[in-house]
Every structure is written in C-alpha cells, then in structure tokens.
mmCIF file of C-alpha atoms in Angstrom:
data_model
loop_
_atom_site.group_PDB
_atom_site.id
_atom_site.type_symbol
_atom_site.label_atom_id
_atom_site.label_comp_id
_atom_site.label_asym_id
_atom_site.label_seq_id
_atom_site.Cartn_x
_atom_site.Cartn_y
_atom_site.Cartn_z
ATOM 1 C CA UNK A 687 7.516 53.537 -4.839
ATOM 2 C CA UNK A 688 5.333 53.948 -7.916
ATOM 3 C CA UNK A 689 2.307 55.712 -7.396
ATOM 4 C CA UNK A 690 -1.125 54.041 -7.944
ATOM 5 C CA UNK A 691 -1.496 56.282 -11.626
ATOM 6 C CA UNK A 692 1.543 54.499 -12.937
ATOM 7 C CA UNK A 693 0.484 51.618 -11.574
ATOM 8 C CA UNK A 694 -3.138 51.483 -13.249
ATOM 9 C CA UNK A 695 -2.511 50.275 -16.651
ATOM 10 C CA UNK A 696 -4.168 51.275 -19.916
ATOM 11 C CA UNK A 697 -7.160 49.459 -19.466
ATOM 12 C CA UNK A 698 -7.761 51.649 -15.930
ATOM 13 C CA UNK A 699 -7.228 48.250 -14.210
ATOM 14 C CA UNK A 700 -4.447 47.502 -11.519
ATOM 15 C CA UNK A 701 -2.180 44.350 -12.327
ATOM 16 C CA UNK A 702 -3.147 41.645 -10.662
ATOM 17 C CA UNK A 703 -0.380 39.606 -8.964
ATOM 18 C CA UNK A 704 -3.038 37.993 -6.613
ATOM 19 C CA UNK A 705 -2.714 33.883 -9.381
ATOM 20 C CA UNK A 706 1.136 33.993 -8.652
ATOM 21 C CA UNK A 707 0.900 34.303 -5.137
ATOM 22 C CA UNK A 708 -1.776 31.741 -5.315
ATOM 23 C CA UNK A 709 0.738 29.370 -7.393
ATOM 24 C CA UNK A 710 3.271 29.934 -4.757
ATOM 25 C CA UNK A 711 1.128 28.945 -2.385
ATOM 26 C CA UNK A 712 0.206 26.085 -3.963
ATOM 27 C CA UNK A 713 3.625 25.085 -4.978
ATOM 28 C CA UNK A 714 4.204 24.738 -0.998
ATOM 29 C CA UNK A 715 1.451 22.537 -0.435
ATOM 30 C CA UNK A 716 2.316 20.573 -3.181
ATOM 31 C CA UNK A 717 5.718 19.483 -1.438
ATOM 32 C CA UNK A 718 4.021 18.547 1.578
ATOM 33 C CA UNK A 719 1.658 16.743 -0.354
ATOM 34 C CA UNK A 720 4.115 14.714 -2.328
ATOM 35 C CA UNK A 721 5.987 14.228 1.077
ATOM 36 C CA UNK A 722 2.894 12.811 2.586
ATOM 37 C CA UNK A 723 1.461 10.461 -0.180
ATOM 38 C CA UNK A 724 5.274 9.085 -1.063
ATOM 39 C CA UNK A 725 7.489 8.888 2.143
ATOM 40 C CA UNK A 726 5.335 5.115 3.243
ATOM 41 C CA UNK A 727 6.590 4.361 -0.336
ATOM 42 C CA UNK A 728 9.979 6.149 0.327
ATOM 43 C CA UNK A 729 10.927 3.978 3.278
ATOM 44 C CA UNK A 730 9.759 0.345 1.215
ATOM 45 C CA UNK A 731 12.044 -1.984 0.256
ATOM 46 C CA UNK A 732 10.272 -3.494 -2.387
ATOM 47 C CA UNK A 733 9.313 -0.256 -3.893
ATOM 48 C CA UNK A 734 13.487 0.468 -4.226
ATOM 49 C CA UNK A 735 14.057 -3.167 -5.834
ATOM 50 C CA UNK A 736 11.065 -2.280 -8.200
ATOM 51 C CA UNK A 737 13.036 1.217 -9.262
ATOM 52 C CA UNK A 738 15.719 -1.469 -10.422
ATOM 53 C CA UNK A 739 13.688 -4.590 -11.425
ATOM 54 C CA UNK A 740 10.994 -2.763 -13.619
ATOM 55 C CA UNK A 741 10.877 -3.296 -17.216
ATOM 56 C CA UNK A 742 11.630 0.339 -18.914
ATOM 57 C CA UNK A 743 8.475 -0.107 -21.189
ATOM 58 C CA UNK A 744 6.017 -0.792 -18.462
ATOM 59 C CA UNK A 745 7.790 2.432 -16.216
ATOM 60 C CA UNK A 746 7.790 4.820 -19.167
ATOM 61 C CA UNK A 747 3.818 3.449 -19.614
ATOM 62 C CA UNK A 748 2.715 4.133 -16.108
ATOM 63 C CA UNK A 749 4.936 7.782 -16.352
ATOM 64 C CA UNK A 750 3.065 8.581 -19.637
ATOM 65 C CA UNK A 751 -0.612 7.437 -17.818
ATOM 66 C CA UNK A 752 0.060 9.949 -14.529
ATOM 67 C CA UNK A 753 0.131 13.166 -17.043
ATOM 68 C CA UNK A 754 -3.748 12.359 -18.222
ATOM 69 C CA UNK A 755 -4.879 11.242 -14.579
ATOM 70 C CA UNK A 756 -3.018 14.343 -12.954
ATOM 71 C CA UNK A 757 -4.901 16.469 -15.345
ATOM 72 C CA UNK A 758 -8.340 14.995 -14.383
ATOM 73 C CA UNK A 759 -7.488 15.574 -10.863
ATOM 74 C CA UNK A 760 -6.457 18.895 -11.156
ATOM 75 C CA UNK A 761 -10.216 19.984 -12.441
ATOM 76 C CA UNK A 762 -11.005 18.842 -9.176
ATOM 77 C CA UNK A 763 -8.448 20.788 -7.228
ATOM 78 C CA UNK A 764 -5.411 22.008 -8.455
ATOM 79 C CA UNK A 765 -2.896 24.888 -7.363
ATOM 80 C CA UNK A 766 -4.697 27.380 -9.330
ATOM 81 C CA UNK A 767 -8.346 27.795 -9.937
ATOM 82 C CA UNK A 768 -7.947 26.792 -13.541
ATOM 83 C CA UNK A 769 -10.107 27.859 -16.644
ATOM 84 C CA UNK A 770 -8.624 26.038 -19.142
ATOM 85 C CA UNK A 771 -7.546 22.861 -19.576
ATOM 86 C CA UNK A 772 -4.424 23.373 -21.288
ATOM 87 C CA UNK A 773 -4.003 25.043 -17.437
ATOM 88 C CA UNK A 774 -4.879 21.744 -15.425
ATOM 89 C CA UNK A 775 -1.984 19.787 -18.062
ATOM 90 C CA UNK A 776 0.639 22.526 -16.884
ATOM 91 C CA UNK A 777 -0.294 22.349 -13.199
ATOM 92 C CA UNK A 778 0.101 18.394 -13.970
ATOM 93 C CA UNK A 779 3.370 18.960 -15.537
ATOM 94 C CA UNK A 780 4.542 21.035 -11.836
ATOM 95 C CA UNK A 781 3.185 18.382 -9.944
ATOM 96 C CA UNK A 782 5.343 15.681 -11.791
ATOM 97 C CA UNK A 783 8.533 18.255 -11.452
ATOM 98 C CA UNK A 784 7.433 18.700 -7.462
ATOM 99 C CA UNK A 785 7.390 14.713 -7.152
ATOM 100 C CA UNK A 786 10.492 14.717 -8.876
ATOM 101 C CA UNK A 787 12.404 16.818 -6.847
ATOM 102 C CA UNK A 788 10.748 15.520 -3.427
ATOM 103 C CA UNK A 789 12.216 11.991 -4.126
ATOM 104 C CA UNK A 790 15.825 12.645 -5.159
ATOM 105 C CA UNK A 791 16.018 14.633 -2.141
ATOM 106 C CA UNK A 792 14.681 12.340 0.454
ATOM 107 C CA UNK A 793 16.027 9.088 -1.366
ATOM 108 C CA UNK A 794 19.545 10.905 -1.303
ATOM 109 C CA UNK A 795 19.126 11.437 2.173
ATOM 110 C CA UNK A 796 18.157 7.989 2.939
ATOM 111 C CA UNK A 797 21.445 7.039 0.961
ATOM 112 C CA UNK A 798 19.427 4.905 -1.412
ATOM 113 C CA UNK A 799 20.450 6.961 -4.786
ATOM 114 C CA UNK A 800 24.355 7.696 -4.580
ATOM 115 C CA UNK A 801 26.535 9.228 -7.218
ATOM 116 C CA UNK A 802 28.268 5.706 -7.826
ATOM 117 C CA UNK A 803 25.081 3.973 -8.958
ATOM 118 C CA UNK A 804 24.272 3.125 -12.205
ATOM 119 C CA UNK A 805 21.978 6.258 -14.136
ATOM 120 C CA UNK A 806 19.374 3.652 -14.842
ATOM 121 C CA UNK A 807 18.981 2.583 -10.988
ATOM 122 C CA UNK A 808 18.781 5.921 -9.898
ATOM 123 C CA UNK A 809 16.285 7.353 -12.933
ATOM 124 C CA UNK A 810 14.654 4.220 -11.973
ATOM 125 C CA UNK A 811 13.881 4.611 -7.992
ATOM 126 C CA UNK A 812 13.192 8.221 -8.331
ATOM 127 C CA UNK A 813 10.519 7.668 -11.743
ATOM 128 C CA UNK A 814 8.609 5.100 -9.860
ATOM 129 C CA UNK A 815 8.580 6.941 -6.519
ATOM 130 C CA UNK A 816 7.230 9.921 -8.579
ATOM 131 C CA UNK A 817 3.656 8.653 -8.998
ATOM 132 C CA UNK A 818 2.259 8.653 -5.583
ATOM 133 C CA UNK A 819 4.230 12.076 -4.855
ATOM 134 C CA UNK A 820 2.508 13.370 -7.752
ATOM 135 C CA UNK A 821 -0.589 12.455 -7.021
ATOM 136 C CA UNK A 822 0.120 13.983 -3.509
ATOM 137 C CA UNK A 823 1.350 16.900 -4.548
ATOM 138 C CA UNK A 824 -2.007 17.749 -6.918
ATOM 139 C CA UNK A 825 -4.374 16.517 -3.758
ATOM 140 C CA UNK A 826 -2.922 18.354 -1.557
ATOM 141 C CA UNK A 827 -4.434 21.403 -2.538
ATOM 142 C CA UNK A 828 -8.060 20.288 -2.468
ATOM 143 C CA UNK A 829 -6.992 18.617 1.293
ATOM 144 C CA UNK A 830 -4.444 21.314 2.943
ATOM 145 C CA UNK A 831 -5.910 24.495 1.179
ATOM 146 C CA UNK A 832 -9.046 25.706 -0.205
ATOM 147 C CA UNK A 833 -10.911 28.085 -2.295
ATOM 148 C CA UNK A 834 -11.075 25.554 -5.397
ATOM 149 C CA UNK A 835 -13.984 23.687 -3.877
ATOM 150 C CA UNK A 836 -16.762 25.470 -6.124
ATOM 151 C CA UNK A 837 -14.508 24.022 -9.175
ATOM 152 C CA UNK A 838 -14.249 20.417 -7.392
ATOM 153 C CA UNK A 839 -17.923 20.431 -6.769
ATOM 154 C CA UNK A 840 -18.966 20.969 -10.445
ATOM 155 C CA UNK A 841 -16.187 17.551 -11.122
ATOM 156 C CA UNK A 842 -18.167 15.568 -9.009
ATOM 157 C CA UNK A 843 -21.158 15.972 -10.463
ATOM 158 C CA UNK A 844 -20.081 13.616 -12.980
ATOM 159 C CA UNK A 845 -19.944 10.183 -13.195
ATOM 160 C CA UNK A 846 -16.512 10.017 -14.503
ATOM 161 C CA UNK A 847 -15.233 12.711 -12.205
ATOM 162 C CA UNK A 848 -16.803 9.969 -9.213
ATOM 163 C CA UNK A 849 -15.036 6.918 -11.307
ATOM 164 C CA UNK A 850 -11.747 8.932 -11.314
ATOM 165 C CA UNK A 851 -11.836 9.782 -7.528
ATOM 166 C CA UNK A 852 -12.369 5.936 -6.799
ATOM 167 C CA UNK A 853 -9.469 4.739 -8.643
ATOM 168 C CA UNK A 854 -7.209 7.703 -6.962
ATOM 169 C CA UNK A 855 -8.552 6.159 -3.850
ATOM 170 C CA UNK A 856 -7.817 2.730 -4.889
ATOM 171 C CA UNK A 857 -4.118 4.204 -6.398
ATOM 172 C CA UNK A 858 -3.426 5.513 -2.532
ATOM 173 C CA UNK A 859 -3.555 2.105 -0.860
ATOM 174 C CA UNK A 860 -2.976 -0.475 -3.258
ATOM 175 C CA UNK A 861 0.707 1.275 -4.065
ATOM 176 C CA UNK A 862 1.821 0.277 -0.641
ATOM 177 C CA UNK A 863 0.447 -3.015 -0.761
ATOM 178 C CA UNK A 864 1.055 -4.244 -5.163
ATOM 179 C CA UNK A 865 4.669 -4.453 -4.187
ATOM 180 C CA UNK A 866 4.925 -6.636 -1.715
ATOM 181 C CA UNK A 867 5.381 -10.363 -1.147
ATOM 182 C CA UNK A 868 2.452 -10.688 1.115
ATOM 183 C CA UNK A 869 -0.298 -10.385 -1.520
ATOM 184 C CA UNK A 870 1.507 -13.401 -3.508
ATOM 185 C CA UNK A 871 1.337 -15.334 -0.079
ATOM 186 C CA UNK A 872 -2.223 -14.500 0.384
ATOM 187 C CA UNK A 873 -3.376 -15.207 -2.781
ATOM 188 C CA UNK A 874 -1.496 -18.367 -3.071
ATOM 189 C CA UNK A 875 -3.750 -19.884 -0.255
ATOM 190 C CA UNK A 876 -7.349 -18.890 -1.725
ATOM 191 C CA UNK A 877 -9.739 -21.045 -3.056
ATOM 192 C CA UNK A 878 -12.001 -19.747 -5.960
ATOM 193 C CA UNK A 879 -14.990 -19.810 -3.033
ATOM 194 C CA UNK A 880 -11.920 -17.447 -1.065
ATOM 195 C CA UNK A 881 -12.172 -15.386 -4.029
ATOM 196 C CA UNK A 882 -15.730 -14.611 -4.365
ATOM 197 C CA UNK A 883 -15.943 -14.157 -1.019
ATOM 198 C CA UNK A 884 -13.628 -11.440 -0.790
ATOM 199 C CA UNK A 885 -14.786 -9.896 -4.221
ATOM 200 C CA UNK A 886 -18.309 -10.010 -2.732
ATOM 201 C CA UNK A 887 -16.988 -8.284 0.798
ATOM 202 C CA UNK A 888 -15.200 -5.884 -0.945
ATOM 203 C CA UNK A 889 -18.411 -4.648 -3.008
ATOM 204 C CA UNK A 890 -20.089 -4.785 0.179
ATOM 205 C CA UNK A 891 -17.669 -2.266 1.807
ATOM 206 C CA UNK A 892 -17.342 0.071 -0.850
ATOM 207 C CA UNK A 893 -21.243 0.839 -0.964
ATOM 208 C CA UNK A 894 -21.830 0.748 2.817
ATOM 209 C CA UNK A 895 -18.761 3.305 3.511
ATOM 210 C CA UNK A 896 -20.075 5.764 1.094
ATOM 211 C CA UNK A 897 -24.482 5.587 0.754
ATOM 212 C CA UNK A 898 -25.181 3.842 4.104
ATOM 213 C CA UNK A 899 -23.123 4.164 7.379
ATOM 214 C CA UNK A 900 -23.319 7.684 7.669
ATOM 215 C CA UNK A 901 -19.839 8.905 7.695
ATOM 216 C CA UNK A 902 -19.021 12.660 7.222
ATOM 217 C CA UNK A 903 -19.577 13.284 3.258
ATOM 218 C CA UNK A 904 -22.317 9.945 3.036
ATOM 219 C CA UNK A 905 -23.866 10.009 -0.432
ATOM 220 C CA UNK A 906 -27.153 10.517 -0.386
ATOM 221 C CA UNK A 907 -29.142 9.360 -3.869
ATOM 222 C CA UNK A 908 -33.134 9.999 -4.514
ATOM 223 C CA UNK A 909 -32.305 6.944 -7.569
ATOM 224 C CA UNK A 910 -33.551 3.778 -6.577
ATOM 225 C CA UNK A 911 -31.203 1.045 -4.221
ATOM 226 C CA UNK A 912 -30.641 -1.237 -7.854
ATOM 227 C CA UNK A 913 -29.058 1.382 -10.008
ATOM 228 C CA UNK A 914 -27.031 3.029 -7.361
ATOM 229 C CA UNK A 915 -25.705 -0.067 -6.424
ATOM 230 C CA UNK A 916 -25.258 -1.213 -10.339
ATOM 231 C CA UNK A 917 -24.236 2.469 -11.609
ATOM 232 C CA UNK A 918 -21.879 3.122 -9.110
ATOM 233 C CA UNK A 919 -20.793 0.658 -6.813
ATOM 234 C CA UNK A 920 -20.081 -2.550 -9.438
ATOM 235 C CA UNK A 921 -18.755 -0.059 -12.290
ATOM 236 C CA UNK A 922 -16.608 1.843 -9.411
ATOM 237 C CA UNK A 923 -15.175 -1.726 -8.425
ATOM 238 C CA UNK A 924 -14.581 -3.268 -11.405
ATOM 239 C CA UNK A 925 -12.545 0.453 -11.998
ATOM 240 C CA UNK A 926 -10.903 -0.719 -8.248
ATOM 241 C CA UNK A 927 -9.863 -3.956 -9.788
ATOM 242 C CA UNK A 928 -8.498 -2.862 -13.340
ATOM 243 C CA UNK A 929 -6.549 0.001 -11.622
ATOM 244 C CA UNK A 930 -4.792 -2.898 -9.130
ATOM 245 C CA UNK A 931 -4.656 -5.438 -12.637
ATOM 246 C CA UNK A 932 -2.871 -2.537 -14.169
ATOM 247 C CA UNK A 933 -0.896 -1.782 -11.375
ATOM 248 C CA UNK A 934 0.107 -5.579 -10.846
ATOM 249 C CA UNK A 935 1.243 -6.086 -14.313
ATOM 250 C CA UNK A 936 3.376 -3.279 -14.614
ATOM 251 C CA UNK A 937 5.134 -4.507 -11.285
ATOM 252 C CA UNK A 938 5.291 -7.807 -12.890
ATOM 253 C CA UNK A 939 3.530 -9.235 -10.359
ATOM 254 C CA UNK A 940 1.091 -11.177 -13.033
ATOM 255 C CA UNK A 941 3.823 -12.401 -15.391
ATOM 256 C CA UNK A 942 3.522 -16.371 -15.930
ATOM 257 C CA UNK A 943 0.384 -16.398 -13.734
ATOM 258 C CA UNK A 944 -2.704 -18.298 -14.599
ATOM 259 C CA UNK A 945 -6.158 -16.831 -14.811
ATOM 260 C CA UNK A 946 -7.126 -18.037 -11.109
ATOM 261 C CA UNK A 947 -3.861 -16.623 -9.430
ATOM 262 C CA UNK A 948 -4.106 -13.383 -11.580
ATOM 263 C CA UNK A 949 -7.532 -12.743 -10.542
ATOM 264 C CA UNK A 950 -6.940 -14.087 -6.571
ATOM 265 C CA UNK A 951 -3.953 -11.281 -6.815
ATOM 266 C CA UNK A 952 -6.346 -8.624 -8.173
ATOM 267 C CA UNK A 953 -9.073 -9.523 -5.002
ATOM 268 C CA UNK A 954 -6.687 -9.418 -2.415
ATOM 269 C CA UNK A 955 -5.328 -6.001 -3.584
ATOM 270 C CA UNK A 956 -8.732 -4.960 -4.385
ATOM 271 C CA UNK A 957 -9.675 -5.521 -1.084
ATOM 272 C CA UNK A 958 -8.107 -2.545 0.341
ATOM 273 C CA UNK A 959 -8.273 -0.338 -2.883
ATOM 274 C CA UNK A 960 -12.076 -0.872 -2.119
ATOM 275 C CA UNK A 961 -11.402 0.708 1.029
ATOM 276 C CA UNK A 962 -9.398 3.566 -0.259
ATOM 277 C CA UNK A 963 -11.781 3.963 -3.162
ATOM 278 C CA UNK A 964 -14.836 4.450 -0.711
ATOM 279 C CA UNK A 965 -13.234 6.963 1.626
ATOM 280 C CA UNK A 966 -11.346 8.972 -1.156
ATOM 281 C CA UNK A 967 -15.311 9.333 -2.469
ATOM 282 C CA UNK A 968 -16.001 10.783 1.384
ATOM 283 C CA UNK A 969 -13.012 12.764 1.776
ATOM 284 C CA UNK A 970 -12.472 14.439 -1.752
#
C-alpha cells in the first residue's frame, strides 16, 4: 500500500476520489429512478403500439427536446453537484443512456422487443419508453438521495426553474394518460361550457394545492393574491396545457382534429397534469 507521501501530490493535496464515488452512487439511483417513473409506461399497451405507430420525425423531435429539459433538471438535482453546465448536459447524456438500458432490459423481459422484430419496432418502443425513464433517472437523485439540495434551492428561486418543475410535473401524469383511448372518449362528450369548466377547475386546483391548503412544502408569497395567481398559476397552466398540446401532437392524437376537439383533448389531459404540476412544485 502506498504511503500517504506518495500519495500527496505536487500541489501537497491528496486526490480526491470522493465525485466518482458520488457518480456511482448516483448512477444507482438513477436505475431505480428510471424503473420507477417508466415501468406504469412499461406495462401500457398503447405506449408499445405508439413505439410502432409514431411518425420518426415527431420521435426524433421529442428525443432531441429531453436533452435541453434533462439539463434544466439536472441544475436542480443531478448525480453530481455540478458547477458547470457543460456538467448538467453530460449528466443528461447518462441519464438518457440509464433510460436506455432500463427499457431494453425490462421490455425484453416482458417479451415485447424480440430478436425477430423489425429494428425500427424495437428502436421504436425502447426511444419512446426512454423519456419518462430519463426523467426518472435525473429526479431520482433530488427524491432518493441528497446533498444537492443547496444547488436545487438556488433553481427555484427562479421563475423559470418554478415553470420547468410544473411542466415535469405535468410530463409525470399526462404520459400515462396522452396515450390512451379514454381521453378521446372523454373529450368527445364535452360541451364548450364542459370545457371551461374543467379549464377553470383545473386552475383552481393547481393554486389551492400549492399557496393555500397547507400541504408539506405550501408556498408562501408576501406578493399580493392578483399577481401570484396571474404570475404563477395562469402562466404555470397555460405551460400545463402546451406541454400536454405538445405531447398530444407528437402521439398524433390531434391530427385531423378541429379547434374545439383539440382544445377539449388538451383540458381533459390538463386536468391531471394540473395535478401533477402542483404537487411536483410541493415535492421537488
């Protein structure tokens, strides 16, 4: 064993191999993570036809949006403690090749990506199955570990650190809900008056769960009621609702719609991304 003289280098300081095992660590909880975000998407139907069914354009698209939003969520907690930013697009990179890894295994277990399938099913299934893994997997270390809270804090102190925890929020509910048949059904049997209503419950919701019923994390704002409500609550909706329109089209859930049954599609999804939204404020 070396002793401590050769291992001092030539600045009189001792290497520090404290950030890998850190990374390490982090890689872990970045598995479980992806594992616990993806597997309700894992084990959807809809979500394997949609591997299939997707247009390549609109998949490539929503791959090429996760590396920006991964970044912005790794300032808030990522596996390291980053400086840097070029740091935070790395860890974003690891989180995409953790996501990547989690779903081939557990689809191949499930028997739902086999060696006889076609390379464009199976890229396909896995690519759109990566998103919420990889939003796991970065999450995961704010939620399963700690020590990067100091570095999360100074994140939400901004407003668009706040904007981009409400539509990861809104991402973690509305992907198990965009695919499915049931919002189609739904929103086939709204009015418009169905429509406000439910736009107008959802604000409702959103600012109640996080400035008024006293949950565990409750904002609490000296501003006054108006721009609280107007400054966060409307803008952090209408981010709800353009995260779900986005998240619709690239589905093709909007294709041939018109205006009333695109927007009566975005309300019913937005209803729970509202939800999600206001508790991913509380919890994050």
């Amino acid at each position: 064993m070396a002793s401590r003289s050769e291992r001092v280098g030539a600045d009189g300081a001792e290497p520090d191999d404290g950030s890998a095992k850190e990374f390490v660590v982090g890689l872990g909880r970045a598995f479980a993570g992806a594992l616990i975000f993806s597997v309700p998407m894992l084990m959807t139907m809809e979500m394997w036809w949609l591997g299939f069914t997707i247009e390549p354009f609109r998949l490539a698209l929503l791959l090429f949006l996760m590396v920006p939003m991964l970044t912005g969520l790794s300032r808030l907690g990522g596996f390291r403690n980053n400086a840097h930013v070029i740091d935070d697009v790395a860890d974003s990179l690891v989180a995409i090749a953790v996501a990547a890894v989690s779903a081939v295994i557990v689809l191949a277990l499930f028997n739902l990506i086999t060696p006889e399938m076609p390379v464009r099913e199976v890229v396909g299934k896995v690519a759109i199955q990566m998103f919420p893994a990889a939003i796991g997997a970065i999450l995961a270390q704010n939620q399963l570990g700690g020590g990067v809270r100091d570095k999360m804090a100074a994140v939400e102190s901004s407003y668009w650190g706040e904007l981009l925890i409400l539509a990861v929020g809104a991402l973690f509910l509305s992907l198990n809900i965009a695919p499915t048949e049931e919002v189609e059904r739904i929103a086939y049997q709204m009015t418009v008056w169905h429509v406000v209503a439910i736009i107008v419950l959802s604000i409702v919701l959103l600012h109640a769960i996080v400035y008024m019923v006293d949950f565990t994390g409750t904002e609490i704002r000296a501003a006054s009621f108006l721009s609280v409500f107007v400054g966060y609550t409307v803008v952090g909706y209408a981010v709800v609702a353009l995260v779900n329109l986005y998240l619709l089209w690239t589905f093709g859930r909007t294709d041939g719609l018109s205006l009333h049954e695109v927007m009566s599609l975005v309300a019913v999804i937005s209803f729970p991304g509202a939800i999600g939204a206001a508790f991913a404020r509380l919890i994050l």
